[in-house]
PDB file of C-alpha atoms in Angstrom:
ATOM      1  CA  UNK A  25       0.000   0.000   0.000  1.00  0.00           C
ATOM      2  CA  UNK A  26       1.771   3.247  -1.137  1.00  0.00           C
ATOM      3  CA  UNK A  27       1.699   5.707   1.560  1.00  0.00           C
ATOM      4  CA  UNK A  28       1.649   9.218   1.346  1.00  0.00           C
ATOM      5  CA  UNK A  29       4.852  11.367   1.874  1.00  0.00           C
ATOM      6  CA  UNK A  30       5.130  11.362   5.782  1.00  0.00           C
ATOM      7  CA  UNK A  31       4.781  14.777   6.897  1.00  0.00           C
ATOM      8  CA  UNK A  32       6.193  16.528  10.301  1.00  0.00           C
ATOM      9  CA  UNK A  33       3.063  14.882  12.041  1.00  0.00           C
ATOM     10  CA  UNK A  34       4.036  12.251  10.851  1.00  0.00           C
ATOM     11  CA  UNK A  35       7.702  12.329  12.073  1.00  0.00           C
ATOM     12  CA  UNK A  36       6.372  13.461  15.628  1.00  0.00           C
ATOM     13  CA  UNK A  37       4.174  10.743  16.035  1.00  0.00           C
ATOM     14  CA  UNK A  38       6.980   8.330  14.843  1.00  0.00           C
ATOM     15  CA  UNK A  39      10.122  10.021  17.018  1.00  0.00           C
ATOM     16  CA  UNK A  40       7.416   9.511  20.405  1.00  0.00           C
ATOM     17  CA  UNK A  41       6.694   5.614  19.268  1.00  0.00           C
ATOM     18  CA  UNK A  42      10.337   5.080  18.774  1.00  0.00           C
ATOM     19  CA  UNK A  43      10.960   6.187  22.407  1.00  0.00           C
ATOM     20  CA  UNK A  44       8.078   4.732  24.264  1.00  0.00           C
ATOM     21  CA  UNK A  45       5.721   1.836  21.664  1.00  0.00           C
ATOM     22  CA  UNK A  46       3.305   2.100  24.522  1.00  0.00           C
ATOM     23  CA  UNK A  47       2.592   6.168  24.683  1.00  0.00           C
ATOM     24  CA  UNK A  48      -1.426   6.593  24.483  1.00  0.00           C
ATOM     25  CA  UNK A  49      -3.343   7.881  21.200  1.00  0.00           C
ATOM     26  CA  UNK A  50      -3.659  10.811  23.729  1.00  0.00           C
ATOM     27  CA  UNK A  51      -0.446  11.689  24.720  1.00  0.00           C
ATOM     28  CA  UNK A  52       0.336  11.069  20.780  1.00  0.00           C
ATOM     29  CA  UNK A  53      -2.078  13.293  19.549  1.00  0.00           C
ATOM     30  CA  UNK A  54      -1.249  15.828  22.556  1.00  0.00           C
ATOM     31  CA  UNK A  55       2.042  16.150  21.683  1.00  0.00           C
ATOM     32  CA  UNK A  56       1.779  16.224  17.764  1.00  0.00           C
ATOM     33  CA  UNK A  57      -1.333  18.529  17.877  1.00  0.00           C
ATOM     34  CA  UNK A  58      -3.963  15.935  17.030  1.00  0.00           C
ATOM     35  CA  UNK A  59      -6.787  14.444  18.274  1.00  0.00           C
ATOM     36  CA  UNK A  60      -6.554  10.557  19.855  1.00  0.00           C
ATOM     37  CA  UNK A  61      -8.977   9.457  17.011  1.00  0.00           C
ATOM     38  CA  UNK A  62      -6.980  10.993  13.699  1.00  0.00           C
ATOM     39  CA  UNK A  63      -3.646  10.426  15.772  1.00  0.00           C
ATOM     40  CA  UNK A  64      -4.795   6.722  15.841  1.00  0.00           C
ATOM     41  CA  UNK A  65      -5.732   6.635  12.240  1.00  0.00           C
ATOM     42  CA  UNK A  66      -2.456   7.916  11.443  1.00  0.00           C
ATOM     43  CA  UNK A  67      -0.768   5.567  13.653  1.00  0.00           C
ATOM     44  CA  UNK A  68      -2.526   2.614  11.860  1.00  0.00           C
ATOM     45  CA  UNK A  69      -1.809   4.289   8.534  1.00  0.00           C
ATOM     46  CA  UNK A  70       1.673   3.908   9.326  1.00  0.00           C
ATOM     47  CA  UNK A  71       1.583   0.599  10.241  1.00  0.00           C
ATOM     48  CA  UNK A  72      -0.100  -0.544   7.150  1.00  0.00           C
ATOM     49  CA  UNK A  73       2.383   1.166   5.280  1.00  0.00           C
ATOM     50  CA  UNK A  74       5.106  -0.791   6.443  1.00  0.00           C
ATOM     51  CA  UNK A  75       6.704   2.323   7.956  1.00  0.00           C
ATOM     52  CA  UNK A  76       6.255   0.970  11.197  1.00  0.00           C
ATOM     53  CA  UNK A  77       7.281  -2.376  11.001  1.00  0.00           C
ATOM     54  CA  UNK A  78       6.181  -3.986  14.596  1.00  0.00           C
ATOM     55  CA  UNK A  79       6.214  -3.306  18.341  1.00  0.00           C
ATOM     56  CA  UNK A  80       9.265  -4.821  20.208  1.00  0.00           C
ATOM     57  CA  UNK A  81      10.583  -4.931  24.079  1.00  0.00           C
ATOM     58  CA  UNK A  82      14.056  -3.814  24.388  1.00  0.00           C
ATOM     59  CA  UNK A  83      15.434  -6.519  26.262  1.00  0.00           C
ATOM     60  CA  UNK A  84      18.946  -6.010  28.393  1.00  0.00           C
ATOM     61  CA  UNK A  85      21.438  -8.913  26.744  1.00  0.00           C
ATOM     62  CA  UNK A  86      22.928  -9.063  30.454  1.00  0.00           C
ATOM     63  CA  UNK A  87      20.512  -8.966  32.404  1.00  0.00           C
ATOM     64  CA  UNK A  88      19.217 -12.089  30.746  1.00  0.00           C
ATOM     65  CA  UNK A  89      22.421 -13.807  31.141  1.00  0.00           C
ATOM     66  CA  UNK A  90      24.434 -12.752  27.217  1.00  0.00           C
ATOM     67  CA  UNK A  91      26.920 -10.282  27.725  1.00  0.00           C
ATOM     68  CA  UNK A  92      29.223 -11.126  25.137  1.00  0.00           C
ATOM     69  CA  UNK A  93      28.960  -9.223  22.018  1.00  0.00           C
ATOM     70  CA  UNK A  94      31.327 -10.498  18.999  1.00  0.00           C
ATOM     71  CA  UNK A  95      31.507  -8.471  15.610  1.00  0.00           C
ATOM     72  CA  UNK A  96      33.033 -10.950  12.922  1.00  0.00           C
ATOM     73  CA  UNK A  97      33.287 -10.269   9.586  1.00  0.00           C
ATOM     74  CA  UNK A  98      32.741 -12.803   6.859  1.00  0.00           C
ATOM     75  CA  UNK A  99      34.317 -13.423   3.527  1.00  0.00           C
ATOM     76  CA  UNK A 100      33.224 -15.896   1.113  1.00  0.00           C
ATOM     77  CA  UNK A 101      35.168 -18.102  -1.406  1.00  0.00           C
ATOM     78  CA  UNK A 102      33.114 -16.322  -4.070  1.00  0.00           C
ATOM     79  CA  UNK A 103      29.821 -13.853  -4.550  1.00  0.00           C
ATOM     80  CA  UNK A 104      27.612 -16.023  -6.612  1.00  0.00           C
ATOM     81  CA  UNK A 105      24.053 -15.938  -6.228  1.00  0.00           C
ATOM     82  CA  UNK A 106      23.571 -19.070  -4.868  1.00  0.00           C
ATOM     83  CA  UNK A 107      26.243 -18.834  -2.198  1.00  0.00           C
ATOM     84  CA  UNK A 108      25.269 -15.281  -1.090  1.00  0.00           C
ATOM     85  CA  UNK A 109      21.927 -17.140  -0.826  1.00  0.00           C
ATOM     86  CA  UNK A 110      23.346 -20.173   1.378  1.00  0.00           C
ATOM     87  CA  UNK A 111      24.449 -18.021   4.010  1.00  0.00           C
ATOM     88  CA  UNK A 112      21.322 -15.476   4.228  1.00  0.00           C
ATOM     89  CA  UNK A 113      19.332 -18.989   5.134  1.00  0.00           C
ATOM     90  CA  UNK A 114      22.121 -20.290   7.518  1.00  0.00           C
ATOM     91  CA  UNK A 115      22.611 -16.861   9.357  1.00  0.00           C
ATOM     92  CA  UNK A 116      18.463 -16.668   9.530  1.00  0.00           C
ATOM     93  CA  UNK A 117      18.194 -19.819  11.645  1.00  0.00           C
ATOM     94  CA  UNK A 118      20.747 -18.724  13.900  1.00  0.00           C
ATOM     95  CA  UNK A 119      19.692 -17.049  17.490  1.00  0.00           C
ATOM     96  CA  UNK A 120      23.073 -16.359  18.160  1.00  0.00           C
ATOM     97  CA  UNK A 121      23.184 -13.648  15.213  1.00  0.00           C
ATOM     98  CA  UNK A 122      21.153 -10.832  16.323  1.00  0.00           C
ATOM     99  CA  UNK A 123      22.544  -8.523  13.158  1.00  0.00           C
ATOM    100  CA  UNK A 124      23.463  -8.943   9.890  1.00  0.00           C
ATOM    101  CA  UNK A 125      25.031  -6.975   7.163  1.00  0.00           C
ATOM    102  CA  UNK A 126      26.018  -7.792   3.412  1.00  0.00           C
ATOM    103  CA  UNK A 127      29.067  -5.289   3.117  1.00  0.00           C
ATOM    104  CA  UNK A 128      31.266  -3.391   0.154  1.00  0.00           C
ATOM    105  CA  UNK A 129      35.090  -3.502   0.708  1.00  0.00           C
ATOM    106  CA  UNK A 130      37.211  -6.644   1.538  1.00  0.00           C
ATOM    107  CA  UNK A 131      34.823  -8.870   3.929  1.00  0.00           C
ATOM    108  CA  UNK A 132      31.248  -9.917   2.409  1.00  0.00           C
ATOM    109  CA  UNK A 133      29.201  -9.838   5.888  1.00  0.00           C
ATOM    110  CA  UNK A 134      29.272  -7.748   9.317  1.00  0.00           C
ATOM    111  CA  UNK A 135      27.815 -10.093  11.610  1.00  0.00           C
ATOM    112  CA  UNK A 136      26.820  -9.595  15.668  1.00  0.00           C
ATOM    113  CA  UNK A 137      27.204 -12.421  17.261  1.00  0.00           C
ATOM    114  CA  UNK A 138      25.197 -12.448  21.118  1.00  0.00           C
ATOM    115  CA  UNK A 139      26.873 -14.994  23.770  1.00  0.00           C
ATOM    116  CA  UNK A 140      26.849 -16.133  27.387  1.00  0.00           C
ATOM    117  CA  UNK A 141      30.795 -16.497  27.550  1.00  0.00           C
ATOM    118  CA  UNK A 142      33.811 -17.192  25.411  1.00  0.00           C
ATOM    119  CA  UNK A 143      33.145 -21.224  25.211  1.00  0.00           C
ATOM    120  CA  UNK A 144      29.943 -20.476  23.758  1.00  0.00           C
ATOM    121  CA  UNK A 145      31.530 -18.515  21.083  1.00  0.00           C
ATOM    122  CA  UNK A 146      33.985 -20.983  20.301  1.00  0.00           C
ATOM    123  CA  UNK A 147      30.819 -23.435  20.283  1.00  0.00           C
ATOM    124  CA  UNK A 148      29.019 -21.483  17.451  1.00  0.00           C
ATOM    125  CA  UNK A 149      31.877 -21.082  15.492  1.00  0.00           C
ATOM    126  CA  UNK A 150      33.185 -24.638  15.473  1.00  0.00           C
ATOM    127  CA  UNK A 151      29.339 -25.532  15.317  1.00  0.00           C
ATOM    128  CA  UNK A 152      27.767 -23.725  12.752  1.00  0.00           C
ATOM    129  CA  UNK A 153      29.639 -21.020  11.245  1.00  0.00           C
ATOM    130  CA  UNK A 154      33.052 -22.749  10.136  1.00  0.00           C
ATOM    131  CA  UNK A 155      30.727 -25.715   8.649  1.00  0.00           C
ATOM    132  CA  UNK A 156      29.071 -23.524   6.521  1.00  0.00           C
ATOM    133  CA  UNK A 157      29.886 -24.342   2.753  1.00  0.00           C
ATOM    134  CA  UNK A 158      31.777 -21.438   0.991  1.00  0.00           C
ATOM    135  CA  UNK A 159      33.164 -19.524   4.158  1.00  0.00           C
ATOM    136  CA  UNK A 160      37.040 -18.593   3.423  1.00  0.00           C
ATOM    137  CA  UNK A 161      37.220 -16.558   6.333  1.00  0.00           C
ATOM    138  CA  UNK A 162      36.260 -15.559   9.638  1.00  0.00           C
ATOM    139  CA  UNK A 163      37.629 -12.493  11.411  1.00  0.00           C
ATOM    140  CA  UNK A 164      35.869 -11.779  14.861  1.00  0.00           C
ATOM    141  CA  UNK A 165      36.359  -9.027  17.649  1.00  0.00           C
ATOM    142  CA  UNK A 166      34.959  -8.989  21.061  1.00  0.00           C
ATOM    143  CA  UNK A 167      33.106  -5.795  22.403  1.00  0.00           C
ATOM    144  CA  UNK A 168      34.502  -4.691  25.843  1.00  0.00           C
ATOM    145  CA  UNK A 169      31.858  -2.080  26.197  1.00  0.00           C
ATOM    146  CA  UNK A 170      28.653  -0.474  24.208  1.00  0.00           C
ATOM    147  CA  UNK A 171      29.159   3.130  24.047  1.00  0.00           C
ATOM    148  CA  UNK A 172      25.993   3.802  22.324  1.00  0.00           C
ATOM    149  CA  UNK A 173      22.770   1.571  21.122  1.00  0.00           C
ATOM    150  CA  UNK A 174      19.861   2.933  20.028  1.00  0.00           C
ATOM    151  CA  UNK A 175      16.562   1.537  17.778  1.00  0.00           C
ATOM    152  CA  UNK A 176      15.743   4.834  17.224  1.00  0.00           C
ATOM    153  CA  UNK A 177      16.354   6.493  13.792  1.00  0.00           C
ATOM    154  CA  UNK A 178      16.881  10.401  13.161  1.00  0.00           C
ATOM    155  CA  UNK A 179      13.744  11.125  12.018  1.00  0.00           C
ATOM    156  CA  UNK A 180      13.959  14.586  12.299  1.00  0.00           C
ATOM    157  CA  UNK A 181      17.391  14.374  10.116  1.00  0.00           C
ATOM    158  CA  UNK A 182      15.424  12.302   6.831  1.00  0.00           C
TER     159      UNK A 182
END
């Protein structure tokens, strides 16, 4: 469903949901300077748009018993279709990867890689990602801190 360009309404009501999914149609509409029921129209418009994709809880890795964050980058033995194609499927099944990137410049993917500890890295690599047919290399680095993570986009800069 094409959507309409999104206006500064628009980016309002999107900058509050991206800060708190469960704000009211009221406090929406309060601070954008609409009414709950065209707010909420809006809101759904969005979400039938495909501009708002879905409603998630921001879970703390942690807190829940993952703190080990692992960036590896991937290169493949070549680029073909069907090998590009091999390892979007394989990386889709895996928990473990949280994030996923198909890259320019010398590696092929960005992965981010969520663990309990270092043995359960060295599990999923030995595992799963050094099995995978037409890896040639793996290249990983360990966060020792997040300085920054957001969900939130710039709306206001688009």
């Amino acid at each position: 469903m094409p959507i309409a360009p999104i206006d500064a309404v628009d980016r309002k009501i999107l900058t509050l949901l991206q800060s708190d999914a469960h704000t009211t149609s009221e406090r929406l509409g309060l601070a954008a300077g609409l009414s709950p029921s065209p707010c909420a129209r809006r809101v759904r418009n969005l979400e039938a748009a495909g501009v708002i994709k879905g409603y998630v809880a921001v879970v703390d890795q942690v807190k829940v018993g993952l703190p080990v964050s692992v960036f590896a980058s991937i290169k493949l033995e070549r680029q073909r279709e069907e090998e590009l194609e091999r390892f979007t499927k394989a990386v889709a099944r895996w928990p473990e990867i949280v994030e996923c990137y198909l890259m320019t410049g010398r590696q092929d993917y960005l992965l981010r890689i969520v663990v309990k500890d270092l043995e359960a890295h060295e599990r999923f690599l030995k595992q799963k990602l050094t099995r995978l047919e037409g890896v040639a290399s793996i290249e990983s680095s360990f966060a020792l801190g997040q300085v920054k993570h957001s969900h939130a986009l710039p709306i206001d800069e688009a």
